[in-house]
Coordinates of C-alpha atoms in Angstrom, one line a residue:
Chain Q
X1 CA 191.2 -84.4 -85.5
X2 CA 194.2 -84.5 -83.8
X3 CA 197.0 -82.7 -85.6
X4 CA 199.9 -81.6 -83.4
X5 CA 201.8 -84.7 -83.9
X6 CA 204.5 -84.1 -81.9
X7 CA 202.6 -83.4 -78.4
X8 CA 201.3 -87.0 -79.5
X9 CA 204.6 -88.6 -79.7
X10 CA 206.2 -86.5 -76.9
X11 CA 203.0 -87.7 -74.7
X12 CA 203.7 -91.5 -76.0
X13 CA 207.8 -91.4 -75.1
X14 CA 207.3 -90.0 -71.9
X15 CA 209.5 -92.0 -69.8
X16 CA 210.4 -92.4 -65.5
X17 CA 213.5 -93.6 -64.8
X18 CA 212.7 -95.9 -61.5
X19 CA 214.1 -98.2 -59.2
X20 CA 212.5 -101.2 -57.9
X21 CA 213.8 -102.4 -54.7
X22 CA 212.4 -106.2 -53.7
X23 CA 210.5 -105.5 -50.0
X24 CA 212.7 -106.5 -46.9
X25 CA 210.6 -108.9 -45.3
X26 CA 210.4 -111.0 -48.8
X27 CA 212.5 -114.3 -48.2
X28 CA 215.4 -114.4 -50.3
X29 CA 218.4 -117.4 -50.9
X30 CA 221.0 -114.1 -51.7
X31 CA 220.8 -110.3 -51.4
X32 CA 218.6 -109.1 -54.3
X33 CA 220.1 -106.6 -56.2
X34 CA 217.9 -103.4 -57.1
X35 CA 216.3 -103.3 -60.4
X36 CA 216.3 -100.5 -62.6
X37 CA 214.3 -99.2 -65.5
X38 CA 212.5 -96.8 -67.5
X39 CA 208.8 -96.7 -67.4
X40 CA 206.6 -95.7 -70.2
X41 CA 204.2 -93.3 -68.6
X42 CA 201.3 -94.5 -70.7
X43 CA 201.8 -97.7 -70.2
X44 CA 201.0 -100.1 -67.1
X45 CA 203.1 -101.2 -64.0
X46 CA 202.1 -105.2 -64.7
X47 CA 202.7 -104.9 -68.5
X48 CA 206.3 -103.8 -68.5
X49 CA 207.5 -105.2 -65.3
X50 CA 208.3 -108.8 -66.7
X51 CA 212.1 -107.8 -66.1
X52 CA 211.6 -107.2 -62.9
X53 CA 210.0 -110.4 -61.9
X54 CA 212.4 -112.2 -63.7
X55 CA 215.3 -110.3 -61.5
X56 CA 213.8 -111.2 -58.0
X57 CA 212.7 -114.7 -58.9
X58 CA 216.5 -115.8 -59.9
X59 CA 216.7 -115.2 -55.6
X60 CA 213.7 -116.2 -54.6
X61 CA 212.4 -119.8 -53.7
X62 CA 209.2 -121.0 -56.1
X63 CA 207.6 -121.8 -53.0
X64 CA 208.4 -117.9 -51.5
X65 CA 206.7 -116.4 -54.5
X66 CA 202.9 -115.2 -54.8
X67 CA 201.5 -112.8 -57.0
X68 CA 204.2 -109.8 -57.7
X69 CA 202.6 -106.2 -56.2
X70 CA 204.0 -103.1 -56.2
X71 CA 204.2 -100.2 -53.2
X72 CA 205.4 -96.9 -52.8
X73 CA 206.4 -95.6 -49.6
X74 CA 203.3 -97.6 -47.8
X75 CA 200.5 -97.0 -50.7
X76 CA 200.1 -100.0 -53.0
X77 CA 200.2 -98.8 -56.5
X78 CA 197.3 -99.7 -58.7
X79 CA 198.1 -101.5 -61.6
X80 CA 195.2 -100.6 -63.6
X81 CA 195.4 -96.9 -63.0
X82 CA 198.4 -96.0 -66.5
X83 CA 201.9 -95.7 -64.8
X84 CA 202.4 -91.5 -65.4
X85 CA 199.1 -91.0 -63.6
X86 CA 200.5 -93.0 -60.3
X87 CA 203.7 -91.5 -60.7
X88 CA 201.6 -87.9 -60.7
X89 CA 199.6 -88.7 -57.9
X90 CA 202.1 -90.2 -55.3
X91 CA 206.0 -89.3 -56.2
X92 CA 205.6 -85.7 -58.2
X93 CA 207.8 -83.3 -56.6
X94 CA 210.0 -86.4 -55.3
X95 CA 214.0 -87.2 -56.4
X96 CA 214.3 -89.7 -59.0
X97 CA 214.9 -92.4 -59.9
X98 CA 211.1 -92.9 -58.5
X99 CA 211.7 -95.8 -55.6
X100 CA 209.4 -98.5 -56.1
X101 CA 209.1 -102.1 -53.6
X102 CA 208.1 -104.4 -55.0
X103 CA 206.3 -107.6 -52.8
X104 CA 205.5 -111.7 -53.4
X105 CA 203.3 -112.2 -51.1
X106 CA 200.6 -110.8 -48.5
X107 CA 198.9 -109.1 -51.4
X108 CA 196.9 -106.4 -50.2
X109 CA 192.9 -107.8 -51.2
X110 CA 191.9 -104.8 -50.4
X111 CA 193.7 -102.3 -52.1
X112 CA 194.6 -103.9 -55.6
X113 CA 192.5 -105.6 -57.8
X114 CA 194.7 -109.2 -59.3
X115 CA 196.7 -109.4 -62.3
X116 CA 197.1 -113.0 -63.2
X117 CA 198.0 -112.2 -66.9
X118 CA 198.2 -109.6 -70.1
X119 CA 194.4 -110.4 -70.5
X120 CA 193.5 -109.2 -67.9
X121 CA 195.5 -105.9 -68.7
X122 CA 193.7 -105.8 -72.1
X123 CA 189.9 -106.1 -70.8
X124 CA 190.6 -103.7 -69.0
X125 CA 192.0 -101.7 -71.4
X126 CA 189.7 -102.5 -73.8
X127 CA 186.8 -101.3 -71.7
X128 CA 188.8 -98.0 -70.4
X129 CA 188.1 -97.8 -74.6
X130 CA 185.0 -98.5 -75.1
X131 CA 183.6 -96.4 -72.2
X132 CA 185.2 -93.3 -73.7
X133 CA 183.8 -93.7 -76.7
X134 CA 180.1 -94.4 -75.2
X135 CA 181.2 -90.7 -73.9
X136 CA 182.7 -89.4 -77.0
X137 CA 180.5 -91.1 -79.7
X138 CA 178.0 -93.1 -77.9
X139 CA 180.3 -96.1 -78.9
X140 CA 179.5 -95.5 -82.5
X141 CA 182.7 -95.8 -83.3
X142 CA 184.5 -98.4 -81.2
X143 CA 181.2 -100.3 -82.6
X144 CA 182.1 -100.0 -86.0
X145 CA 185.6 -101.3 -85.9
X146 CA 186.6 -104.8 -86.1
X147 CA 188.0 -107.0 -83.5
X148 CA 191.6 -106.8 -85.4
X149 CA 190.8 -103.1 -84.6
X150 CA 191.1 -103.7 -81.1
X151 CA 193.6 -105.7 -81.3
X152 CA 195.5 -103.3 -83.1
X153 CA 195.5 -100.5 -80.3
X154 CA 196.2 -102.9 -77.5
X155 CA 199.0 -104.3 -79.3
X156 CA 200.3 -100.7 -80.2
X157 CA 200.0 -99.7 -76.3
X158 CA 201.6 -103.3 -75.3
X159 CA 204.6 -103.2 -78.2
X160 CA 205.2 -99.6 -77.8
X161 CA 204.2 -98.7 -81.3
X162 CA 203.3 -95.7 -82.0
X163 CA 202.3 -95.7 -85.4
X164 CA 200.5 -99.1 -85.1
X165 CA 198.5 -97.5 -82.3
X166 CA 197.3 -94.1 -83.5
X167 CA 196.7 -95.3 -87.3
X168 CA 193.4 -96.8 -85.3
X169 CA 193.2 -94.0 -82.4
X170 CA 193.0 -91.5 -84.7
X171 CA 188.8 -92.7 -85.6
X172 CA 188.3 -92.2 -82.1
X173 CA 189.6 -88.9 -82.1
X174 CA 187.3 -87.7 -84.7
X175 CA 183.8 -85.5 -84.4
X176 CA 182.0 -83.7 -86.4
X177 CA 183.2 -80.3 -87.2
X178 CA 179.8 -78.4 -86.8
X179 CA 179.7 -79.8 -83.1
X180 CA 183.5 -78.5 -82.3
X181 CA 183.9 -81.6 -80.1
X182 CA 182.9 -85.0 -78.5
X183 CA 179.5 -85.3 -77.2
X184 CA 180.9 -85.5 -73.7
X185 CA 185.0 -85.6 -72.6
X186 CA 186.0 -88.8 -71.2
X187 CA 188.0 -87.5 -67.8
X188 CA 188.8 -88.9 -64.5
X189 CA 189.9 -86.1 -61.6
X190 CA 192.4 -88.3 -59.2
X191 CA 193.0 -86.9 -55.4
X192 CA 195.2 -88.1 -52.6
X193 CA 193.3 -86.8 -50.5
X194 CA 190.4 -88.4 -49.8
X195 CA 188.6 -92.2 -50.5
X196 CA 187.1 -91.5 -53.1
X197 CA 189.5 -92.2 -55.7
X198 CA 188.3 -90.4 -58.8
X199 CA 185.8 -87.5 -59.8
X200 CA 184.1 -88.9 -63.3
X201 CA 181.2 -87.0 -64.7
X202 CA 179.5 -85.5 -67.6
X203 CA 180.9 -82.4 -69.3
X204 CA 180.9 -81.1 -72.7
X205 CA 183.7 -79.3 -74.5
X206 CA 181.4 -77.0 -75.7
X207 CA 179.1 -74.6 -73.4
X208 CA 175.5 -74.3 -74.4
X209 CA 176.6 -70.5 -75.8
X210 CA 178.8 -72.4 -78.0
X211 CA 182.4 -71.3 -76.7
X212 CA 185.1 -73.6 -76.0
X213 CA 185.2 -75.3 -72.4
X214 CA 189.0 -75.2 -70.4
X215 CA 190.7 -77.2 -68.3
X216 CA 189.7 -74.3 -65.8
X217 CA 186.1 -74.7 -66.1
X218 CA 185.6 -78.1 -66.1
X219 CA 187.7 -77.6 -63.2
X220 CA 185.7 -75.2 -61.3
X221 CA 182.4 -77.1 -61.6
X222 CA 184.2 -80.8 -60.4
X223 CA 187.0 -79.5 -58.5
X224 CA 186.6 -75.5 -57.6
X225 CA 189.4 -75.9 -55.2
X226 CA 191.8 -76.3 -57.2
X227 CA 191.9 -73.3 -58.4
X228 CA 193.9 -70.6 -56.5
X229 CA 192.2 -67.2 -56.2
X230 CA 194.0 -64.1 -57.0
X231 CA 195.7 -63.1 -53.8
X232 CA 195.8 -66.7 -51.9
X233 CA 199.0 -68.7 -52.1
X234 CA 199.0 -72.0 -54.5
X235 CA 198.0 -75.3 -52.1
X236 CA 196.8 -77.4 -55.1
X237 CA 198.9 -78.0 -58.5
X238 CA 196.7 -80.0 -61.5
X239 CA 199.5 -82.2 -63.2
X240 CA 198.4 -84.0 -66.5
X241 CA 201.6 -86.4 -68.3
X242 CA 203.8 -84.4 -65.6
X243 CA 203.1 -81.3 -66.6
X244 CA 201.2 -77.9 -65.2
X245 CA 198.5 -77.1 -68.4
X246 CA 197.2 -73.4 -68.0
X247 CA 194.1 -73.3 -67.1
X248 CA 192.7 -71.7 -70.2
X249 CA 193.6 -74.6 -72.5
X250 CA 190.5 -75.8 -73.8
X251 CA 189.5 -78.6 -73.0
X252 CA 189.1 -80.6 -76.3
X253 CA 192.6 -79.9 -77.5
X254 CA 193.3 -81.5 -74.1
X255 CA 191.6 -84.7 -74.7
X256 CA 193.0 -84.9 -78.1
X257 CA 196.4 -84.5 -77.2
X258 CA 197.2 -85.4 -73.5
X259 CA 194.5 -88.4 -72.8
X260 CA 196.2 -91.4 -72.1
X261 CA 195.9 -94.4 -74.6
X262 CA 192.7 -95.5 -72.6
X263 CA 191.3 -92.4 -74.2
X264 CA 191.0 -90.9 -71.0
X265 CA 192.1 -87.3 -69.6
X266 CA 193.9 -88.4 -66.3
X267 CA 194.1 -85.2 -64.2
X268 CA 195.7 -85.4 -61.2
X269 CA 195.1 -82.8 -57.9
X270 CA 198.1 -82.7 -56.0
X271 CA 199.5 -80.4 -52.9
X272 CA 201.4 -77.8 -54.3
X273 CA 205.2 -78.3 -52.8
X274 CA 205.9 -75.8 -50.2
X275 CA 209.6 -74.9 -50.0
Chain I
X1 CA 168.1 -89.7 -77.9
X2 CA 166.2 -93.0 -76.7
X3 CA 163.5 -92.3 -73.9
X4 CA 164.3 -95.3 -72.3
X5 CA 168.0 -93.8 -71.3
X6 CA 168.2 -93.7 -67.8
X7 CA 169.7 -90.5 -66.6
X8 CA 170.6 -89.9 -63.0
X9 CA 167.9 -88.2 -61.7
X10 CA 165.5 -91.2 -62.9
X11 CA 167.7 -93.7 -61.0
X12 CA 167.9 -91.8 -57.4
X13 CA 164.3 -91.8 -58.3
X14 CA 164.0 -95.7 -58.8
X15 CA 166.5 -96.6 -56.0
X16 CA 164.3 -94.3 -53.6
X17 CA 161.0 -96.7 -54.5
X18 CA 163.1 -99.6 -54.0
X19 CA 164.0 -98.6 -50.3
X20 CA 160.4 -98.0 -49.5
X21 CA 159.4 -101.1 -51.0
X22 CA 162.0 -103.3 -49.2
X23 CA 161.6 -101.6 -45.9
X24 CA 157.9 -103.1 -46.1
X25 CA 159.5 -106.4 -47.3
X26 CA 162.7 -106.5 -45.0
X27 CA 164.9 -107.6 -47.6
X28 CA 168.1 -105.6 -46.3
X29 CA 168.2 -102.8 -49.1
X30 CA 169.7 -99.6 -48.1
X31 CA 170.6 -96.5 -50.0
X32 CA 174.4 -95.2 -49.0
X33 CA 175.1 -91.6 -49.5
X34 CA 178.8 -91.2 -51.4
X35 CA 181.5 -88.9 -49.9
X36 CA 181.0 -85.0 -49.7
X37 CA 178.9 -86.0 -53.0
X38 CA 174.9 -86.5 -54.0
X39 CA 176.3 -89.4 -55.5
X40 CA 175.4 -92.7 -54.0
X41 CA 174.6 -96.6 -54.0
X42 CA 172.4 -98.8 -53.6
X43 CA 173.5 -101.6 -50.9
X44 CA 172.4 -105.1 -49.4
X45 CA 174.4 -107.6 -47.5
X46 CA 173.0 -111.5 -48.1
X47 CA 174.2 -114.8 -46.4
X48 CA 174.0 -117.2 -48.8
X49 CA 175.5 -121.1 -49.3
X50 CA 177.0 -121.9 -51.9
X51 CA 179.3 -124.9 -53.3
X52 CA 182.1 -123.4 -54.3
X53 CA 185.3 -124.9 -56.0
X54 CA 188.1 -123.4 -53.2
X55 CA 191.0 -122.0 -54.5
X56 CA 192.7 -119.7 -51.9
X57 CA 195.7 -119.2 -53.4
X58 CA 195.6 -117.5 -57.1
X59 CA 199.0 -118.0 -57.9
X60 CA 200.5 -121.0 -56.0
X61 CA 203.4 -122.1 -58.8
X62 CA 204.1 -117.9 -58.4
X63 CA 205.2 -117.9 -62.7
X64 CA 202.1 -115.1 -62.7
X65 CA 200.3 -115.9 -65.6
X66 CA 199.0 -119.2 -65.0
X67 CA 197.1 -119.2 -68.3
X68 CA 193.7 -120.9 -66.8
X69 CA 193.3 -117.9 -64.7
X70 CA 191.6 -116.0 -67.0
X71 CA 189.4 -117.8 -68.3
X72 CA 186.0 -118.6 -66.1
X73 CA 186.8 -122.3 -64.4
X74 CA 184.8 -125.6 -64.7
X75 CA 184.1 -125.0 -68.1
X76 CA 184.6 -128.5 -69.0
X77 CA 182.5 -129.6 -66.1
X78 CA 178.7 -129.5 -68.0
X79 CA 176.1 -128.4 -66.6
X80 CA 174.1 -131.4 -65.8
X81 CA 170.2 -130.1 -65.4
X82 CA 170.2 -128.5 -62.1
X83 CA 167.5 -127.7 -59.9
X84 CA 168.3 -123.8 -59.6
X85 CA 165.8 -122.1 -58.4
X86 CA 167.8 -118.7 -60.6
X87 CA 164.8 -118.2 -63.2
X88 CA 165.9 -119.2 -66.9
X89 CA 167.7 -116.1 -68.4
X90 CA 165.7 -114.5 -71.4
X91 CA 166.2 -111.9 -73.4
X92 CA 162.2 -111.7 -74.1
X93 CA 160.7 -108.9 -72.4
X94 CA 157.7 -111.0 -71.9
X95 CA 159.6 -113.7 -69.6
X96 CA 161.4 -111.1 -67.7
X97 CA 158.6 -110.6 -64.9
X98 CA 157.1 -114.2 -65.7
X99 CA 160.3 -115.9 -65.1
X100 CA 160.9 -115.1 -61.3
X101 CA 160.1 -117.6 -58.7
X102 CA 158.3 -117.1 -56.4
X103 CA 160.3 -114.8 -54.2
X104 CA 162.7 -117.6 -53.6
X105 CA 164.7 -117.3 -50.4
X106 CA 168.3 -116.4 -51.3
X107 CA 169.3 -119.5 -48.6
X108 CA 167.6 -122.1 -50.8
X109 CA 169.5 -121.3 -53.7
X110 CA 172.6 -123.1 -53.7
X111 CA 175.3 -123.3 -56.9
X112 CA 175.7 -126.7 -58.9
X113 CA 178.6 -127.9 -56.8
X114 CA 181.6 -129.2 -58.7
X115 CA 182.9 -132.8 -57.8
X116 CA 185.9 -131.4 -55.4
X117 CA 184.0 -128.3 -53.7
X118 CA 182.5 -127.7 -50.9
X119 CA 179.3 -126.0 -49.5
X120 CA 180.0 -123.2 -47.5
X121 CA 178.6 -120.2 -46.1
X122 CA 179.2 -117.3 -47.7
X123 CA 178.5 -113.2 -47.6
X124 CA 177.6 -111.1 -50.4
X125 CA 177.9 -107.6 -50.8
X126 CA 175.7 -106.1 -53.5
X127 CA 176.0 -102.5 -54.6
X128 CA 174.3 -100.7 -57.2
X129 CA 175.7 -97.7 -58.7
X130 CA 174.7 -95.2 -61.7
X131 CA 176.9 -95.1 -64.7
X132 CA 177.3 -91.8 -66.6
X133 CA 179.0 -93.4 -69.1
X134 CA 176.5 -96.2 -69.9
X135 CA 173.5 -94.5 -68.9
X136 CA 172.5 -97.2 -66.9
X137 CA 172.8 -99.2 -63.6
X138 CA 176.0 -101.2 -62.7
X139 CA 176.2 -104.1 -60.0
X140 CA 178.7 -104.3 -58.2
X141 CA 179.5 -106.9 -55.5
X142 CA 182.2 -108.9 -53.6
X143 CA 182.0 -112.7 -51.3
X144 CA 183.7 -113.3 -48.6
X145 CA 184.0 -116.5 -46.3
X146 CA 183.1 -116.3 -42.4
X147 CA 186.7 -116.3 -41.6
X148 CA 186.4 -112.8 -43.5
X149 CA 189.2 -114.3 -46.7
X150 CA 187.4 -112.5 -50.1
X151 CA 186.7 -115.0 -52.9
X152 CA 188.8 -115.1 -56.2
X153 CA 187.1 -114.5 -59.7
X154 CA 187.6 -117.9 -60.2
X155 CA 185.5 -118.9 -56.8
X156 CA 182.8 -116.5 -58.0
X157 CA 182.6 -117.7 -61.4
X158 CA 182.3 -121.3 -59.9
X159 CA 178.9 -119.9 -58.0
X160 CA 177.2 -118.6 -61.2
X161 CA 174.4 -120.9 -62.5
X162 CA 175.9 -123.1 -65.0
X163 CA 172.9 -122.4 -67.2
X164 CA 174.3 -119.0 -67.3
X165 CA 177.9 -119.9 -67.1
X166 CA 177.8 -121.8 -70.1
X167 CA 176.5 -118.5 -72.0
X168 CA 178.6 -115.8 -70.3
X169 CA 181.9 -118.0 -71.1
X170 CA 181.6 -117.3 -74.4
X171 CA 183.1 -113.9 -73.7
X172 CA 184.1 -113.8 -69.4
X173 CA 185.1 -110.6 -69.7
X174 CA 182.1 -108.3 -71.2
X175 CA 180.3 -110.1 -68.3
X176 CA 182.2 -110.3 -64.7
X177 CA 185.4 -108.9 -64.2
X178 CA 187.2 -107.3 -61.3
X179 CA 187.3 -103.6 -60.9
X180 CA 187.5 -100.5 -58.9
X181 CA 184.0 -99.6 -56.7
X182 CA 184.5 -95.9 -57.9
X183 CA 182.9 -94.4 -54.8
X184 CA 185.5 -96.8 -52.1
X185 CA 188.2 -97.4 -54.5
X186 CA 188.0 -101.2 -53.4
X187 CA 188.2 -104.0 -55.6
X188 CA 184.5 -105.4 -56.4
X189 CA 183.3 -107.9 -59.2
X190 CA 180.8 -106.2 -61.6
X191 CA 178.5 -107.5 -64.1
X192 CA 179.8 -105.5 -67.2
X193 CA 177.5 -102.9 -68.6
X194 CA 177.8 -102.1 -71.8
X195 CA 175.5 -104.6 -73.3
X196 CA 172.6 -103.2 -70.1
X197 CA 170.8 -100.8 -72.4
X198 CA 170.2 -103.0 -75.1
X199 CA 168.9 -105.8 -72.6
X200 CA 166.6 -103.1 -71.1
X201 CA 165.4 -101.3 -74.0
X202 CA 162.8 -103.8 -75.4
X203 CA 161.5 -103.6 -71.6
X204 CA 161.3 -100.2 -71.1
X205 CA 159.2 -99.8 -74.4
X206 CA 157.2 -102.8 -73.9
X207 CA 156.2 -100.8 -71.0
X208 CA 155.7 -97.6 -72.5
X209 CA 153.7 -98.7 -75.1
X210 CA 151.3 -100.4 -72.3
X211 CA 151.5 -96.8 -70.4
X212 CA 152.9 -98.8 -67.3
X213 CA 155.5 -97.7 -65.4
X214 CA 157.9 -99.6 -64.5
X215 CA 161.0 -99.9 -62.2
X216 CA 164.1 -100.2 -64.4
X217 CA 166.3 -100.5 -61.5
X218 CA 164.2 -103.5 -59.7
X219 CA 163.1 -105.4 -63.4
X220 CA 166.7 -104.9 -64.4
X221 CA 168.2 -106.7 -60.9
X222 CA 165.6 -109.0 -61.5
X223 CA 167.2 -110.1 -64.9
X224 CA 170.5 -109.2 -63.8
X225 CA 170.6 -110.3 -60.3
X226 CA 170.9 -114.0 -60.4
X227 CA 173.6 -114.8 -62.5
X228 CA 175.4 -113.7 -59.1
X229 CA 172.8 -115.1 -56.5
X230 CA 171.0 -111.7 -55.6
X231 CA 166.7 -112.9 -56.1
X232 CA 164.7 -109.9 -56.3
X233 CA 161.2 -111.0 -54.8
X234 CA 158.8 -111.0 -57.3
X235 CA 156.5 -109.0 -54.4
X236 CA 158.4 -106.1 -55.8
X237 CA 157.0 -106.4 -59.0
X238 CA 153.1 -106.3 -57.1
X239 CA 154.4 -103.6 -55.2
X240 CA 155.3 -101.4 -58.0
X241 CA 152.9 -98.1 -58.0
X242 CA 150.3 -98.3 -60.8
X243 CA 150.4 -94.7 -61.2
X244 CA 153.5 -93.1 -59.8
X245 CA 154.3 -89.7 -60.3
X246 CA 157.4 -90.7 -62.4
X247 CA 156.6 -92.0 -65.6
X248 CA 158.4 -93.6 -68.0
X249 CA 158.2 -90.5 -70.7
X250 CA 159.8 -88.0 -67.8
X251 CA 162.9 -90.5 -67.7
X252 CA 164.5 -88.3 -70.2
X253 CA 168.4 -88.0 -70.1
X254 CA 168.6 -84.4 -68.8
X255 CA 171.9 -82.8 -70.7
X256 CA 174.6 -82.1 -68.0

């Protein structure tokens, strides 16, 4: 059960200040003026970016405009990944306000996968849901709820709510005592580094001994470099909601407490900054 | 725990058979190894025409949410009778291996073509990946045109049987959505799997009780498969060893 409720709301709040600046090769009737806002890290780049749109189109022709995409310095930003977790990955250790571009047309097929609404934000929502809790509970729980159940902790996430949301997220943060954990922890490990774009396995909170699991040793069996040895310099930092955890948090606290609203435990593996 | 959970060693296993088997068929299966990883996929590449209702541009009025988007097209369109040659879908174990045609060249098999498409050529990717979520095999696949442009959700959804579209629309997105390929980090269409397990279940015990082992990865394409034009030969089904050195009992999720 998840009890610290203010890591909960302090996780929830977390905000980054950012400027979105319309691309220079987009066709405009006037200059477009730079758009700023604050993004809710937990929250998704497509969802809270109607504001935005809004702004460029007042300069824009209709005939100009294609679906709205979002880059940062040269890598398109994936809408469906929650925005702290792109922030993380590309612009930690950068000034802020974090610089966004933001593009109407040539959309990058490739890259991105299309937004054409909220639905499609929800489904896949929803689904980031409902595959944690096939990890957590084999989707015992997310089975037993009700469709106003659902709806309840997509409209939390979409309104901002806090309370609307975790009233319901709190059943999927639940276990049996005797088992000190989920069946499995729903994580993804997210690189820079290479194609792949995410490490996502099976790994239990608890060992077979029966001791706690850590952020460290779930960390040394997906990602062994990323921890430094004793006499070696740091290269990698792990960053979860912007923040360094020690190592030697356990891991179930951590999926409690720092997993995104998707129920997920975004960790991101990033070059340490070398001034 | 259910014995007839796949775990990942049983579907390297099953994706290993079904390279032999299509090797000896020449039906264009290969197994890709992933990045610095054992993890990897199963992969064809199909030509295939199809009669597809073109839309190239998603968003042409650029207001973003054009409300039809999102929900599967031609749905008013009804399916007249068609002469698919996509076996009827089932849910009844006993159908499952009855149903296939006759190893139906994927060529022959051409969409019910709505009133303002056009037939065209097109190429589909197929991948098949394990799930360690799910427990189970997910496809994955994208269409392109010859000229290389990928096709929308809304052009896919256009090539699915209307026999099947008609069920699958009650709820588009539990069945074909867009998503990450985790291994490429491209966007691919994948047949949802959440519902997989309970679809293979009755199959898997079916077989069990009858001590026959059976493929889940090749009987699952073959009930899977069609809704999104990939025909798994029913040869593959005669090919299958009648006593393999995996059985179904040793398919036992092994505890990471």
């Amino acid at each position: 059960m998840a009890d610290d409720k203010d890591v909960l709301r302090d996780v929830w709040f977390g905000r980054i200040p950012t400027c979105f600046t319309l691309h220079q090769d987009e066709v405009t009737e006037r200059e477009a003026e730079p758009f700023y806002l604050l993004l809710p890290r937990v929250s998704y780049l497509t969802l809270v970016t109607d504001k935005v749109k809004k702004h460029f189109l007042k300069v824009m022709k209709a005939e100009d405009v294609e679906e709205m995409w979002f880059e940062y310095e040269g890598t398109p930003l994936k809408w469906h990944y929650p925005i702290g977790v792109l922030f993380d990955l590309h612009a930690s250790n950068t000034a802020l306000p974090w610089s966004i571009t933001v593009h109407f047309k040539d959309f990058p097929e490739r890259d991105l996968l299309h937004c054409p609404s909220n639905s499609v934000i929800e489904a896949h929502f929803m689904s980031s849901i409902k595959e944690a809790d096939a990890l957590k509970h084999k989707s015992q729980v997310i089975n037993d709820m009700q469709k106003k159940d659902h709806k309840q902790l997509w409209m939390g996430l979409q309104n901002d709510k806090f309370d609307q949301f975790w009233a319901m997220n709190r059943k999927l943060m639940e276990y049996p005592t005797e088992e000190g954990g989920f069946r499995y922890i729903p994580f993804r490990i997210y690189q820079t580094m290479s194609d792949r774009p995410f490490i996502q396995k099976l790994f239990r909170p608890v060992s077979s001994e029966g001791h706690a699991h850590t952020l460290g040793d779930l960390l040394k069996e997906m990602y062994p470099a990323a921890i430094p040895h004793d006499d070696e310099v740091k290269r990698l930092q792990v960053v979860i909601h912007g923040i360094e955890p020690l190592l030697d948090t356990p891991l179930q606290w951590l999926s409690e407490h720092l997993s995104h609203p998707d129920n997920f435990l975004h960790i991101c593996v990033i070059p340490a900054p070398t001034d | 725990m259910s014995w007839s959970v796949l775990d990942e060693e049983g579907f390297s296993r099953c994706c290993r058979l079904l390279v032999q088997q299509s090797q000896s068929l020449r039906d264009g299966w290969s197994w890709e190894p992933g990045q610095g990883s054992a993890e990897g996929y199963l992969r064809k590449t199909t030509l295939r025409t199809a009669a597809f209702t073109s839309r190239p541009e998603r968003e042409p009025e650029g207001s973003g949410a054009a409300p039809e988007q999102h929900t599967a097209p031609g749905r008013a369109e009804e399916p007249s009778q068609s002469d698919l040659a996509a076996p009827a879908a089932s849910g009844d174990a006993d159908d499952l291996t009855g149903a296939e045609d006759d190893g139906a060249d994927e060529d022959d098999w051409v969409c019910r073509a709505p009133a303002e498409s056009s037939s065209r050529v097109l190429q589909y990717e197929y991948h098949v990946l394990y799930s360690c979520s799910y427990s189970v095999p997910v496809l994955y696949f994208r269409a392109f045109t010859l000229e290389g442009r990928s096709l929308s959700l809304d052009e896919v959804w256009s090539c699915v049987p209307p026999q099947y579209r008609a069920r699958l629309q009650q709820s588009p997105w539990n069945t074909i959505t867009q998503q990450e390929h985790p291994l490429l980090g491209q966007p691919f269409f994948l047949v949802h799997p959440c519902r997989t397990d309970e679809l293979m279940r009755p199959v898997m015990q079916a077989a069990q009780q009858q001590l026959r082992w059976v493929n889940y990865v090749v009987t699952w394409l073959s009930m899977v498969g069609p809704l999104v034009g990939l025909e798994m030969p029913l040869s593959y089904a005669a090919l299958s060893p009648q006593s393999p050195t995996a059985t179904a009992a040793e398919q036992e999720p092994s505890e990471a």
